[in-house]
Amino acid sequence: MSISQVIFIITLIITVGVFLFSIYRLAQFFKLTKKYPIGNWGKRISLVLKIALGQTKIFRFPFAGFLHAIVFWGFLVIIFGSIEMVIDGVFGIHKSLKVLGVFYDIIMGFGDIFAFLIAIAILIFIARRISHKVKRFDGQEMTPKAHKDAFLALSLIFLLMFSLLGMNSMEAILNPENSYPVSNLIAHILPICPCKAEGLYTFFWWTHIELIFIFANILPYSKHFHIFMSIPNVFLSRIEPLGKLNTMESITKELQLMMNPETAYEPQENTEPVRFGIKDCEDVTWKTYMDSLTCTQCGRCTSVCPAAQTGRKLSPRKLMMDLRARMNEKAPYLIKNKNYSDGKSYLNDYISLEELWACTLCNACAQECPVNIYHPQIIIDLRRYLVLEEGKAQGGLQAIFANIENNGAPWQYSPTERLNWINE
Ligand code: SF4
Ligand code: SF4
C-alpha cells in the first residue's frame, strides 16, 4: 500500500467519522419530535420526479431557476466521478470505473460540461448577491451569519468545479483518449507540457477530494444541507390538498370521551399529559423539523406572502430558520434531561404573537416553496397551543369561541332564536 493510499484512507475515515457524528446528533434531535404518518408511496415517487428531479417549482423564477437547475442536475452527474475518486484513492487505482466503457465516457463527458456550467452559474450567483440587491435575500431573519453561510458554500462549490476542471484538463494533456469536451479545449489553450501536467493532476486531484470532504462536513451545519435533504423532503412532503386541516388525535380522543362518557372510566392506554399544538421545538413532528433542515433560505415563500408584502411582521422563511435555531439551542440539553427547560420557547421568544396572527393561512408560501415545505402547519399548531392551552385567542376569535361554547353557534344569541330573521 502506497503512502498516498494510507493518507487517503485516514482522511476518508476522519471525514466519514465526523459526518456520521453529525448525522447521529441530528438523529437524536429527531427522536425528540412527534410522530408524523406517511403513506401513498406511488404519489410520492411522482412528486420526486416532478418537483425534485424536474425542478418544476424552481423554474417559476426563470433565470435563477435555470441556473439552479443546472447546478442540481450537474451535481447528480458529477457525483459519479466523486465515487470513482474514492474508489481510486482507497485502492490506489487510476480511473477505476473506466471498465464501464461507453457509459463511463458519456457520464464523464457530461460531468465535465456540467462542471463548467456550474462554475459559471456560481459566479453569476456570487455577482448577483454582491451587485444586485435581491429583495428576497434580505429580511429580519437574514443575519450576517446567514449571508456568510451562503457565500462560503458558493465559494466552495466554485472551487470544487475549478479543481475538477483543472484535474480533467491535466488528464486531457496526459491522455488524448479522454472524454472531456470542455477540458480538452482548456488543455489546448493552456501552455503546460505533459511533464508538468502529472504533478498538477495530483495537486488538483487532492484539492478536489479534500474540498468534497470539507464540504460534506460543513453541509449539516449550513443552509446547504438541502443538497442532501431536498429529495427526501419532497418525497415525504404533504400530499393532501393545501388548506386541508389535519385533525388533532388528542382532541379527537377528548371528543370521543365527551360523546361517550362511559369510556371515560375505562383505563386509558396513554396517561401522559399530551400537549395541544406547538409551544416549543420538541412539540413539532419529525417532518416539520425535517422541513426546517431542508429550507434553502431562498426567500421565495416570503416574497409571495401577502402579510410580509404588506409590511406585517411575518416571514414564513423565518418560521423555518427559527425552528432550526431553537432546536440547536435546546435539543442538546433535552437529550440529557427530557424535562429540561431554559425558560424560553419557540413561541414568544422566537415567533411573536404579532407574527403568528398576521398569517392569513392563504398557503401561498407552501405553494411556492421549491422543496415542498408546508409552513401553515406550524402557524396552525402554534395557534392551537395558544387557544387550547393558554386560552389566548385573537380579539374577535375569543368572542366566537365563547359563543360556540355557550350557544352552539358563533353568534351571541340563543340557538332557539336562530330562525327569528325569517319573521323580520
Ligand atoms: S399562509 Fe401565512 S405565512 Fe404563508 S403566505 Fe399565506 S399569510 Fe404568509
Ligand atoms: S421555506 Fe421554502 S421557499 Fe421558503 S426560504 Fe425555505 S426553501 Fe425557500
XYZ file of C-alpha atoms and ligand atoms in Angstrom:
440
model
C 0.000 0.000 0.000
C 1.426 3.390 -1.035
C 1.841 6.334 1.338
C -0.783 8.350 -0.573
C -3.259 5.479 -0.128
C -2.611 5.455 3.617
C -3.089 9.244 3.821
C -6.270 8.995 1.740
C -7.760 6.205 3.866
C -7.014 8.100 7.097
C -8.611 11.260 5.641
C -11.635 9.273 4.474
C -12.108 7.647 7.896
C -11.931 11.065 9.628
C -14.410 12.532 7.108
C -16.895 9.681 7.405
C -16.492 9.655 11.201
C -17.227 13.387 11.573
C -20.123 13.135 9.115
C -21.643 10.178 10.955
C -21.314 12.073 14.237
C -23.278 14.999 12.708
C -25.968 12.627 11.425
C -26.115 10.842 14.808
C -26.553 14.227 16.523
C -29.422 15.097 14.172
C -30.988 11.657 14.691
C -31.002 12.382 18.446
C -32.813 15.649 17.739
C -35.358 13.833 15.565
C -36.042 11.429 18.429
C -37.346 14.358 20.498
C -40.062 15.207 17.961
C -43.586 13.871 17.470
C -44.759 11.211 15.025
C -45.989 12.002 11.520
C -47.741 9.312 9.490
C -46.782 8.810 5.846
C -48.230 6.651 3.089
C -49.209 6.736 -0.603
C -45.751 5.856 -1.898
C -46.764 5.942 -5.573
C -47.784 9.588 -5.462
C -44.606 10.422 -3.585
C -42.433 8.986 -6.342
C -44.242 11.137 -8.923
C -43.675 14.194 -6.687
C -39.942 13.487 -6.619
C -39.815 13.084 -10.401
C -41.727 16.307 -10.982
C -40.640 18.677 -8.217
C -37.207 17.389 -7.128
C -35.712 15.948 -10.316
C -37.779 18.051 -12.753
C -37.196 21.194 -10.649
C -40.630 22.464 -11.773
C -41.171 24.897 -8.904
C -37.668 26.324 -9.275
C -38.485 27.477 -12.824
C -41.092 29.951 -11.573
C -38.121 32.353 -11.352
C -36.881 31.510 -14.888
C -33.329 32.928 -14.826
C -32.289 31.981 -11.285
C -34.307 28.777 -11.632
C -32.480 27.704 -14.779
C -29.080 28.315 -13.183
C -30.102 26.454 -10.039
C -31.433 23.532 -12.075
C -28.076 23.290 -13.869
C -26.280 23.144 -10.520
C -28.686 20.476 -9.235
C -28.595 18.252 -12.341
C -24.838 18.748 -12.580
C -24.330 17.514 -9.023
C -26.292 14.365 -9.816
C -23.898 13.609 -12.695
C -20.652 14.766 -11.085
C -21.223 12.614 -8.006
C -20.417 9.600 -10.207
C -16.881 10.929 -10.684
C -16.583 11.620 -6.943
C -17.446 7.991 -6.174
C -14.746 6.908 -8.626
C -12.208 9.148 -6.871
C -12.951 7.500 -3.517
C -12.502 4.023 -5.054
C -9.279 5.170 -6.758
C -7.980 6.698 -3.530
C -8.636 3.624 -1.410
C -7.276 1.051 -3.883
C -4.550 3.178 -5.471
C -6.051 2.883 -8.971
C -6.332 5.470 -11.759
C -9.864 5.821 -13.236
C -11.227 2.607 -11.752
C -14.696 2.924 -13.327
C -13.336 3.170 -16.876
C -14.247 -0.514 -17.186
C -17.843 0.672 -17.739
C -16.847 1.656 -21.290
C -19.126 3.940 -23.303
C -21.409 4.636 -20.309
C -18.361 5.910 -18.414
C -17.306 8.173 -21.283
C -20.807 9.663 -21.572
C -21.155 10.330 -17.839
C -17.670 11.796 -17.560
C -18.247 13.919 -20.665
C -21.466 15.349 -19.225
C -19.787 15.779 -15.829
C -17.066 17.870 -17.492
C -19.631 20.073 -19.297
C -21.680 20.477 -16.118
C -18.554 21.389 -14.096
C -18.006 24.300 -16.479
C -21.669 25.363 -16.457
C -21.896 25.120 -12.654
C -18.756 27.250 -12.261
C -20.331 29.932 -14.500
C -23.677 29.683 -12.646
C -21.950 30.066 -9.261
C -20.015 33.118 -10.457
C -23.326 34.656 -11.570
C -24.906 33.809 -8.184
C -21.980 35.433 -6.324
C -22.016 38.506 -8.592
C -25.788 38.834 -8.197
C -25.551 38.693 -4.411
C -22.815 41.365 -4.408
C -24.064 43.769 -7.074
C -27.849 43.327 -7.149
C -29.890 43.898 -4.048
C -32.197 40.894 -4.475
C -35.059 41.737 -2.126
C -35.887 38.174 -1.124
C -32.318 37.593 0.138
C -32.905 40.190 2.856
C -35.213 40.296 5.831
C -35.174 40.340 9.616
C -34.115 36.661 9.756
C -31.253 37.059 7.272
C -28.438 37.813 9.717
C -24.843 38.488 8.588
C -24.136 34.828 9.533
C -26.817 33.620 7.083
C -25.266 35.711 4.298
C -21.740 34.472 5.138
C -23.035 30.895 5.071
C -24.345 31.430 1.535
C -21.059 32.965 0.328
C -18.979 30.226 1.946
C -20.975 27.471 0.243
C -20.976 29.241 -3.141
C -17.199 29.766 -2.918
C -16.635 26.118 -2.005
C -18.777 24.931 -4.917
C -16.839 27.200 -7.287
C -13.504 25.844 -6.014
C -14.857 22.303 -6.382
C -15.693 22.920 -10.041
C -12.415 24.773 -10.651
C -10.366 21.902 -9.238
C -12.435 19.350 -11.178
C -11.845 21.183 -14.458
C -8.170 21.555 -13.532
C -7.941 17.805 -12.908
C -9.743 16.947 -16.147
C -7.602 19.388 -18.159
C -4.384 17.822 -16.873
C -5.798 14.396 -17.715
C -6.595 15.723 -21.200
C -2.968 16.832 -21.633
C -1.632 13.482 -20.414
C -4.143 11.299 -22.204
C -5.515 12.410 -25.599
C -8.003 9.477 -25.490
C -10.195 11.172 -22.916
C -13.880 12.069 -22.799
C -13.763 15.671 -21.580
C -15.196 18.135 -24.138
C -14.587 21.335 -22.140
C -11.317 20.307 -20.518
C -9.916 19.312 -23.929
C -10.417 22.888 -25.068
C -8.819 24.214 -21.879
C -5.894 21.800 -22.354
C -5.309 23.188 -25.862
C -5.228 26.744 -24.550
C -3.005 26.097 -21.526
C 0.744 26.230 -22.220
C 1.525 23.243 -19.988
C 3.800 20.383 -21.023
C 2.958 16.753 -20.085
C 5.974 16.716 -17.742
C 4.308 19.323 -15.517
C 0.755 18.070 -16.098
C 1.287 14.964 -13.986
C 2.224 16.924 -10.865
C -0.613 19.370 -11.457
C -3.067 16.494 -11.930
C -2.088 15.131 -8.498
C -2.437 18.613 -6.991
C -5.942 19.138 -8.451
C -6.988 15.570 -7.555
C -6.118 16.056 -3.887
C -7.559 19.574 -3.810
C -10.850 18.343 -5.282
C -11.301 15.344 -2.999
C -10.330 17.302 0.135
C -12.818 20.027 -0.793
C -15.513 17.348 -1.161
C -14.650 16.024 2.310
C -14.687 19.515 3.860
C -17.921 20.474 2.078
C -19.679 17.271 3.158
C -18.886 18.076 6.785
C -19.906 21.726 6.593
C -23.272 20.881 4.990
C -25.108 19.535 8.090
C -24.447 22.889 9.805
C -25.321 25.055 6.815
C -28.374 26.032 4.805
C -26.811 23.999 2.000
C -27.813 20.859 3.865
C -30.704 20.985 1.411
C -28.310 19.368 -1.082
C -28.861 16.146 0.899
C -32.330 16.848 2.248
C -34.364 18.249 -0.628
C -35.086 14.972 -2.479
C -36.157 13.080 0.702
C -38.136 16.112 1.850
C -40.068 16.300 -1.417
C -40.657 12.543 -1.239
C -42.058 12.845 2.297
C -43.937 16.078 1.699
C -47.599 16.627 2.428
C -49.814 15.192 -0.289
C -53.236 16.351 0.931
C -54.664 19.439 -0.789
C -53.247 22.706 0.546
C -55.599 24.193 3.098
C -56.957 20.882 4.363
C -56.541 20.976 8.140
C -55.337 17.884 9.922
C -57.334 16.823 12.948
C -55.652 16.514 16.319
C -55.571 12.978 17.647
C -55.689 14.190 21.245
C -58.764 16.366 20.578
C -60.490 13.536 18.699
C -59.994 11.333 21.787
C -61.379 14.069 24.072
C -64.445 14.439 21.851
C -65.000 10.697 21.785
C -64.912 10.708 25.574
C -67.435 13.567 25.661
C -69.772 11.797 23.242
C -69.485 8.512 25.083
C -68.852 9.267 28.786
C -68.789 5.592 29.829
C -65.450 5.226 28.100
C -64.104 7.923 30.408
C -63.984 5.314 33.168
C -62.178 2.748 31.032
C -58.415 2.550 31.620
C -56.592 4.773 29.094
C -53.518 3.470 27.278
C -51.536 6.690 27.447
C -51.831 8.521 30.723
C -49.063 11.052 29.994
C -50.444 14.564 29.542
C -50.462 15.490 25.843
C -49.599 18.986 24.660
C -52.119 20.558 22.326
C -50.346 22.238 19.416
C -46.808 23.606 19.419
C -45.139 25.669 22.096
C -41.527 24.648 21.675
C -39.269 22.785 19.260
C -39.926 19.320 20.734
C -43.673 19.669 20.027
C -43.232 19.638 16.241
C -43.480 16.465 14.170
C -40.285 14.965 12.758
C -41.462 16.079 9.312
C -41.785 19.706 10.378
C -38.272 19.558 11.846
C -37.082 17.999 8.587
C -38.659 20.948 6.746
C -36.562 23.328 8.811
C -33.375 21.411 7.933
C -34.307 21.411 4.250
C -35.056 25.131 3.971
C -32.696 26.683 1.423
C -33.378 30.193 2.762
C -34.222 31.223 -0.801
C -36.992 33.537 0.440
C -39.460 32.550 -2.289
C -42.089 31.874 0.388
C -41.658 35.298 1.979
C -41.672 37.003 -1.417
C -45.232 35.749 -2.071
C -46.555 36.057 1.483
C -49.307 38.714 1.479
C -48.644 39.519 5.134
C -44.908 40.059 4.556
C -45.529 42.018 1.367
C -47.930 44.406 3.081
C -45.449 45.213 5.826
C -46.831 42.917 8.536
C -44.317 41.280 10.837
C -44.324 37.793 9.333
C -41.902 35.797 7.224
C -42.588 32.118 6.509
C -38.853 31.617 5.932
C -38.221 32.873 9.482
C -40.538 30.164 10.869
C -38.198 27.554 9.422
C -34.923 29.250 10.327
C -36.109 29.897 13.880
C -37.249 26.323 14.397
C -33.849 25.022 13.338
C -32.100 27.560 15.581
C -34.334 26.755 18.561
C -33.738 23.019 18.138
C -29.972 23.607 18.014
C -30.252 25.663 21.180
C -32.426 23.370 23.283
C -32.094 19.826 21.946
C -28.575 19.069 23.277
C -29.897 19.624 26.836
C -33.207 17.846 26.210
C -31.310 14.738 25.129
C -29.646 14.605 28.562
C -32.771 15.552 30.510
C -36.181 15.278 28.893
C -37.657 17.721 31.434
C -35.027 20.379 30.691
C -36.264 23.946 30.452
C -34.302 27.126 29.829
C -37.346 29.294 30.447
C -37.588 30.106 26.751
C -39.739 28.690 23.962
C -40.129 28.762 20.159
C -43.428 30.576 20.669
C -42.872 34.043 22.142
C -39.049 34.001 22.251
C -38.634 33.235 18.549
C -42.100 33.673 16.989
C -44.071 36.585 18.375
C -47.861 36.727 18.682
C -47.838 39.570 16.170
C -46.210 37.294 13.572
C -48.475 34.419 14.439
C -51.741 36.270 13.966
C -50.537 38.097 10.839
C -50.853 34.900 8.795
C -53.939 34.645 6.577
C -53.399 30.893 6.005
C -53.557 31.567 2.272
C -50.981 28.780 1.597
C -49.071 30.860 -0.953
C -45.803 30.086 0.876
C -46.349 26.318 0.674
C -47.404 26.600 -2.962
C -44.214 28.474 -3.835
C -41.610 26.560 -1.808
C -39.324 24.656 -4.208
C -38.682 21.882 -1.676
C -42.366 21.475 -0.725
C -42.155 22.776 2.819
C -45.563 23.226 4.462
C -45.348 26.334 6.663
C -49.058 26.755 7.608
C -48.872 23.636 9.779
C -46.573 25.452 12.207
C -48.836 28.511 12.277
C -51.936 26.405 12.910
C -50.278 24.359 15.638
C -48.809 27.401 17.395
C -52.298 28.929 17.390
C -53.764 25.665 18.630
C -51.419 25.770 21.595
C -52.342 29.367 22.369
C -56.068 28.756 22.150
C -56.319 25.313 23.703
C -53.679 25.537 26.416
C -53.467 29.212 27.241
C -56.983 30.272 26.232
C -55.484 33.176 24.301
C -57.270 33.665 21.030
C -57.055 36.836 18.978
C -59.677 39.506 19.959
C -62.707 38.572 17.795
C -61.995 34.859 17.934
C -62.281 34.865 21.717
C -65.910 36.026 21.453
C -66.652 33.485 18.696
C -65.264 30.611 20.771
C -67.264 31.734 23.839
C -70.437 31.892 21.720
C -69.869 28.440 20.223
C -69.314 27.061 23.712
C -72.401 28.737 25.176
C -74.811 28.986 22.229
C -73.649 26.265 19.838
C -73.082 28.916 17.159
C -70.671 31.848 16.603
C -73.400 34.437 17.274
C -74.296 35.990 20.562
C -77.890 34.747 20.880
C -79.615 31.572 21.867
C -79.976 28.689 19.361
C -83.759 28.937 19.751
C -83.670 32.450 18.251
C -81.698 31.461 15.183
C -84.584 31.481 12.760
C -86.135 34.721 14.015
C -84.761 36.566 10.998
C -87.410 34.807 8.846
C -90.114 36.840 10.555
C -88.393 40.184 10.038
S -50.070 31.036 4.668
Fe -49.472 32.686 6.075
S -47.255 32.669 6.014
Fe -47.955 31.533 4.215
S -48.039 33.049 2.582
Fe -50.075 32.958 3.478
S -50.050 34.581 5.013
Fe -47.920 34.186 4.506
S -39.283 27.628 3.202
Fe -39.046 27.019 1.068
S -39.433 28.892 -0.116
Fe -39.117 29.499 1.998
S -36.978 30.029 2.130
Fe -37.146 27.891 2.747
S -36.861 26.725 0.867
Fe -37.235 28.837 0.243
